[in-house]
Short mmCIF file of C-alpha atoms in Angstrom, two decimals:
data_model
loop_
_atom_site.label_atom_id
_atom_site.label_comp_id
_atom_site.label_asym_id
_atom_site.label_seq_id
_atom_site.Cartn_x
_atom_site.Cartn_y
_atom_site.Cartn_z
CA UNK A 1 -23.74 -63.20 61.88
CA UNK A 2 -23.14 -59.05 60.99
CA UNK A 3 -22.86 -56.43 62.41
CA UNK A 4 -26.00 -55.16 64.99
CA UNK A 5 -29.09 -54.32 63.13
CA UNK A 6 -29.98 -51.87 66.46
CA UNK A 7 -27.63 -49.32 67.64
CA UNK A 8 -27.28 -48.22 71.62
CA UNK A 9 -29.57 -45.54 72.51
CA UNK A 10 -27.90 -43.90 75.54
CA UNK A 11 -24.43 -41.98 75.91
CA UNK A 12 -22.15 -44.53 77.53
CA UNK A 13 -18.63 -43.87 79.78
CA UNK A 14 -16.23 -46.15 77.79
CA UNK A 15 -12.81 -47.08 78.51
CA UNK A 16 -9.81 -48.12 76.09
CA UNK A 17 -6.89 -49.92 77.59
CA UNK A 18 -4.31 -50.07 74.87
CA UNK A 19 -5.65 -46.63 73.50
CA UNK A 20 -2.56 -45.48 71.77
CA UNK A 21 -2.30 -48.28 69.18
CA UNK A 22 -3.57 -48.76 65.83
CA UNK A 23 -6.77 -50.55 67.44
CA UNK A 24 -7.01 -48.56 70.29
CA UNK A 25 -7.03 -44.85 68.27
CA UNK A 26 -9.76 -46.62 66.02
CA UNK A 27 -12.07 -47.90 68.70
CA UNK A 28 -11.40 -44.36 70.39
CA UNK A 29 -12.49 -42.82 67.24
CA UNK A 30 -15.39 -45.06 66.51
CA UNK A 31 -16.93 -44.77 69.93
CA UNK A 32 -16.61 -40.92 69.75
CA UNK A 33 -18.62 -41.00 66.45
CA UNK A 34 -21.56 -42.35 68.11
CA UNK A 35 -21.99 -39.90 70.79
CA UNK A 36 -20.10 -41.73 73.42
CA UNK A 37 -17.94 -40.32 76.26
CA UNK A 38 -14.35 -42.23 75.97
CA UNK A 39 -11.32 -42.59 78.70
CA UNK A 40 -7.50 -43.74 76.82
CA UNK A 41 -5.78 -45.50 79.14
CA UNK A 42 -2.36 -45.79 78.25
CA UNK A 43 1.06 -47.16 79.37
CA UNK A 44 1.51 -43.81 81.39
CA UNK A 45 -2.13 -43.69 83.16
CA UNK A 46 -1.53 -46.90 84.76
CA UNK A 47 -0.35 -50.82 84.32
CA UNK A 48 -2.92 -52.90 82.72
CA UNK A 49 -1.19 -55.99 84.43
CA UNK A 50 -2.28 -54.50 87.39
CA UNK A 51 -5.98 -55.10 88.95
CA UNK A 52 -5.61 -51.79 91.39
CA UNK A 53 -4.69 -49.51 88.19
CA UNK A 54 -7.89 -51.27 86.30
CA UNK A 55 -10.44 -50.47 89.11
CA UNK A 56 -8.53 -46.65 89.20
CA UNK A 57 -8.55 -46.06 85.49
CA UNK A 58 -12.19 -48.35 85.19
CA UNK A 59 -14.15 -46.24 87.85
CA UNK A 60 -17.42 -44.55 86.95
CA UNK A 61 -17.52 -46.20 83.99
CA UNK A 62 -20.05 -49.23 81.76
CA UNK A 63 -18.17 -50.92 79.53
CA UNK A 64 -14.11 -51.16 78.66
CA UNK A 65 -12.42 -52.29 75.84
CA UNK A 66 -8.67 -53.86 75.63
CA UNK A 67 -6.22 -53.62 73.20
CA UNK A 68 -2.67 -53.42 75.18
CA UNK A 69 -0.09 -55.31 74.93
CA UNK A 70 3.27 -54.39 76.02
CA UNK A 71 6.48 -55.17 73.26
CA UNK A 72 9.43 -55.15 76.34
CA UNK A 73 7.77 -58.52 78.23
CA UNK A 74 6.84 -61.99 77.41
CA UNK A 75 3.72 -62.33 75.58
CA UNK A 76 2.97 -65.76 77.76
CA UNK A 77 3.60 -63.42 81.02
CA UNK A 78 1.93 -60.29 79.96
CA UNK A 79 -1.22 -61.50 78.69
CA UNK A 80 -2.53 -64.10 81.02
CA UNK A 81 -1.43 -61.23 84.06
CA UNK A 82 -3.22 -58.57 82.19
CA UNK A 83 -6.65 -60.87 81.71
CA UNK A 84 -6.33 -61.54 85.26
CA UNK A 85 -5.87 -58.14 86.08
CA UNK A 86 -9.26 -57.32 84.34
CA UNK A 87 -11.36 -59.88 85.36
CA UNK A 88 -10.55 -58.48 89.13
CA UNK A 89 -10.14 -54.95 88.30
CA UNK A 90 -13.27 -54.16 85.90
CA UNK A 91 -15.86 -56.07 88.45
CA UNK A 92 -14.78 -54.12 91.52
CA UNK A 93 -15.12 -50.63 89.72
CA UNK A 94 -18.63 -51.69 88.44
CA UNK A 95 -17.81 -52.35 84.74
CA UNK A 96 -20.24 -54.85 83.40
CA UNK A 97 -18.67 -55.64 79.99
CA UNK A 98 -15.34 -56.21 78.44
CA UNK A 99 -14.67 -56.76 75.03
CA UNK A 100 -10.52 -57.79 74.40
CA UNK A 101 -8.66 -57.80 71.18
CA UNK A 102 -7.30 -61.05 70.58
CA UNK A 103 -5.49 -62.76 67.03
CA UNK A 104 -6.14 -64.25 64.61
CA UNK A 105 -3.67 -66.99 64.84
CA UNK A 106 -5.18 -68.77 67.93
CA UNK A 107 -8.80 -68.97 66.35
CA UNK A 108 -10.36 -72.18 64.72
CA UNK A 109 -10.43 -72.04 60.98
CA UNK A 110 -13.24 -73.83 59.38
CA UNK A 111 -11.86 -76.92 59.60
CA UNK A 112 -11.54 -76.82 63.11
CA UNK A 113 -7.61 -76.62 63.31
CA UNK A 114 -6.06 -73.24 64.89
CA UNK A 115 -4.68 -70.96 62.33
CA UNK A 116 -1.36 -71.45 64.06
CA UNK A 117 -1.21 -74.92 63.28
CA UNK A 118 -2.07 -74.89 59.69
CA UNK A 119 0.37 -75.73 57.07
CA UNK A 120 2.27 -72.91 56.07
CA UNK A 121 1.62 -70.47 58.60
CA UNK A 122 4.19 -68.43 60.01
CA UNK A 123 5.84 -70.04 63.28
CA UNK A 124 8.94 -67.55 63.76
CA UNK A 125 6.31 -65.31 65.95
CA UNK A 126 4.28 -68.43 67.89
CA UNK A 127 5.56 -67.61 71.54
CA UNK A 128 3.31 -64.36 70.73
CA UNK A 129 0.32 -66.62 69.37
CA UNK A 130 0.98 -69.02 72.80
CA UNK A 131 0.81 -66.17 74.75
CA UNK A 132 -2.73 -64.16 73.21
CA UNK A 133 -3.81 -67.53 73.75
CA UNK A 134 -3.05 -68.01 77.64
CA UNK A 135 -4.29 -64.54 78.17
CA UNK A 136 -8.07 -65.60 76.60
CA UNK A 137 -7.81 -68.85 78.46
CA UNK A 138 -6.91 -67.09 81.91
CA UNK A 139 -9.35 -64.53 81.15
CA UNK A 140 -12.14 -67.67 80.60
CA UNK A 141 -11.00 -69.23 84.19
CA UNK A 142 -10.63 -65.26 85.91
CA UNK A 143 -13.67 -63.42 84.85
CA UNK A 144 -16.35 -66.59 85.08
CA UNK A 145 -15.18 -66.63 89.08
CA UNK A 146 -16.24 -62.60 89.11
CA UNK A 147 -18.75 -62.59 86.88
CA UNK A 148 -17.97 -60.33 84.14
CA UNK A 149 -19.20 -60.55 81.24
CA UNK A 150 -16.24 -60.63 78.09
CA UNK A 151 -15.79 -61.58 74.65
CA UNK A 152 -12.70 -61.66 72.86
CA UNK A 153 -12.65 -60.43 69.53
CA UNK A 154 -10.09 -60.73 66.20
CA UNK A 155 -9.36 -60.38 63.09
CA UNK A 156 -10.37 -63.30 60.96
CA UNK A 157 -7.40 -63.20 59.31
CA UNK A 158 -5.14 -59.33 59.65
CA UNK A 159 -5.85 -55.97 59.23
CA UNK A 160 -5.31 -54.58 55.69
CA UNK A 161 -1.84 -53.54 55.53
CA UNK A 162 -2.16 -49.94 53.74
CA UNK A 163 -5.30 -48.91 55.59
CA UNK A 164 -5.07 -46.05 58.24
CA UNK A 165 -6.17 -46.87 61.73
CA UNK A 166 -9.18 -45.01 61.68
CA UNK A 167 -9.66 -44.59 58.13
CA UNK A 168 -12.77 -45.55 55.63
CA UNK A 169 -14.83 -48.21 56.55
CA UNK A 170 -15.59 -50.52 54.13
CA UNK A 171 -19.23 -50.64 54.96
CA UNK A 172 -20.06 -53.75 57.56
CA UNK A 173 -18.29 -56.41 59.51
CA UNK A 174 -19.38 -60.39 59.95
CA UNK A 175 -18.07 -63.56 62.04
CA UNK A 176 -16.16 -65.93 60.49
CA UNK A 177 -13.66 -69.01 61.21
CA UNK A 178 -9.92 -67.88 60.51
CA UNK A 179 -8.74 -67.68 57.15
CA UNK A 180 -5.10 -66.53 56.72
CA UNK A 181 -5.94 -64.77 54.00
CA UNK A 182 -8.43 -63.07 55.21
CA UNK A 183 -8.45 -58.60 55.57
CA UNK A 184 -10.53 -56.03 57.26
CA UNK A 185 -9.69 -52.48 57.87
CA UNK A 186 -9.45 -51.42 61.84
CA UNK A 187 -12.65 -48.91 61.38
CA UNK A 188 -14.32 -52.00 60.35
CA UNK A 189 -13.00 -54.00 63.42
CA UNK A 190 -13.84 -51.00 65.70
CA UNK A 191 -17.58 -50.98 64.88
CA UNK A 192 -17.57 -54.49 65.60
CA UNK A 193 -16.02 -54.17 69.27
CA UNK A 194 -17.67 -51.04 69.72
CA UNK A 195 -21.09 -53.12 69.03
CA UNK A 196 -20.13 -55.80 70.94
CA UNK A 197 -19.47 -53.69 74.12
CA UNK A 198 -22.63 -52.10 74.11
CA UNK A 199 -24.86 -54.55 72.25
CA UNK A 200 -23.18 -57.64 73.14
CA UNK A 201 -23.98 -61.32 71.37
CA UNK A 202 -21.07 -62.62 71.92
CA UNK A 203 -20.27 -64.33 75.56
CA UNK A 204 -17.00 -65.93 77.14
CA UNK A 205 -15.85 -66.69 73.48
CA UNK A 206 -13.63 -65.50 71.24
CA UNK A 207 -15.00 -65.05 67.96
CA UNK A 208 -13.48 -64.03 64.16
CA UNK A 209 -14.31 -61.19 62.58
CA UNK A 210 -14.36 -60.22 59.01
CA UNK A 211 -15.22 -57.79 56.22
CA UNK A 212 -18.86 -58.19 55.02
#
């Protein structure tokens, strides 16, 4: 698959939670290049592990985006709470469609095994892998029980180390397995969320995604 063929038409009320970070500033950025009108939600607007600060921060608007995460708690705590928080939050203040920022290491590669378990891969950081991973699962069991519609979206493999959140895109995006060795720049990734928010194809998945 690659990136949407047809763009959205109409100005949309978007909100970022996690807008401060690398991902965050380049979704912000992406989605104000298209037109559209953009709320950053940070640490200090409200707790994202919290479903009463979602439905605050989430009000009056169509789609929202997540990128947070949280460095002072424990990724297997803070991620499944914060999906939970979401899947409660974003339905009662009328959002229709979240797209989440997942990793990389929790994806099938094309031989069906998660990255994480590959030979070779890094396992000094794996609590943080376990923990994305609880978050997409409680997300999968939280949001179906609402009714919200989500996707969870990667990198295929990382972002390219040198490359400026925000910066030059390097012209398209696909879906693909996981590859460790696999780079796209965030303005690449961006497009792809922002596409998938507003033009979704992907549904209660978590898919790869991948320079094209």
């Amino acid at each position: 698959m690659t990136n949407q063929g047809n763009q959205e038409n109409e100005r949309e009320k978007i909100v970022v939670f996690g807008a401060g970070g690398r991902v965050g500033r380049a979704v912000v950025a992406e989605a104000r290049a298209r037109g559209h009108e953009v709320t950053e939600a940070g640490r200090a607007d409200g707790d994202v592990t919290s479903a009463a600060d979602v439905a605050r921060l989430a009000a009056g608007h169509d789609v929202a985006v997540a990128a947070a995460f949280d460095a002072g708690t424990v990724p297997g705590e803070f991620f499944p709470a914060a999906a939970r928080a979401l899947a409660a939050g974003l339905p009662e203040a009328g959002v229709r469609r979240l797209v989440s920022v997942g990793l990389a290491s929790v994806l099938p590669t094309a031989s069906g095994a998660l990255l994480m378990d590959t030979p070779g891969y890094p396992q000094e950081w794996r609590e943080f892998y376990v923990g994305h991973g609880a978050g997409t699962e409680a997300l999968r069991a939280a949001a179906g029980a609402r009714g919200l519609d989500w996707a969870v979206l990667s990198p295929a493999g990382d972002f390219a180390a040198a490359e400026a959140a925000g910066g030059p895109s390097g012209g398209g995006y696909a879906f693909a397995a996981a590859d460790a060795g696999d780079r796209i720049t965030h303005a690449d990734f961006a497009r792809a969320v922002l596409d998938e928010a507003l033009a979704p194809t992907v549904h209660g998945a978590h898919a790869g995604v991948t320079t094209r």
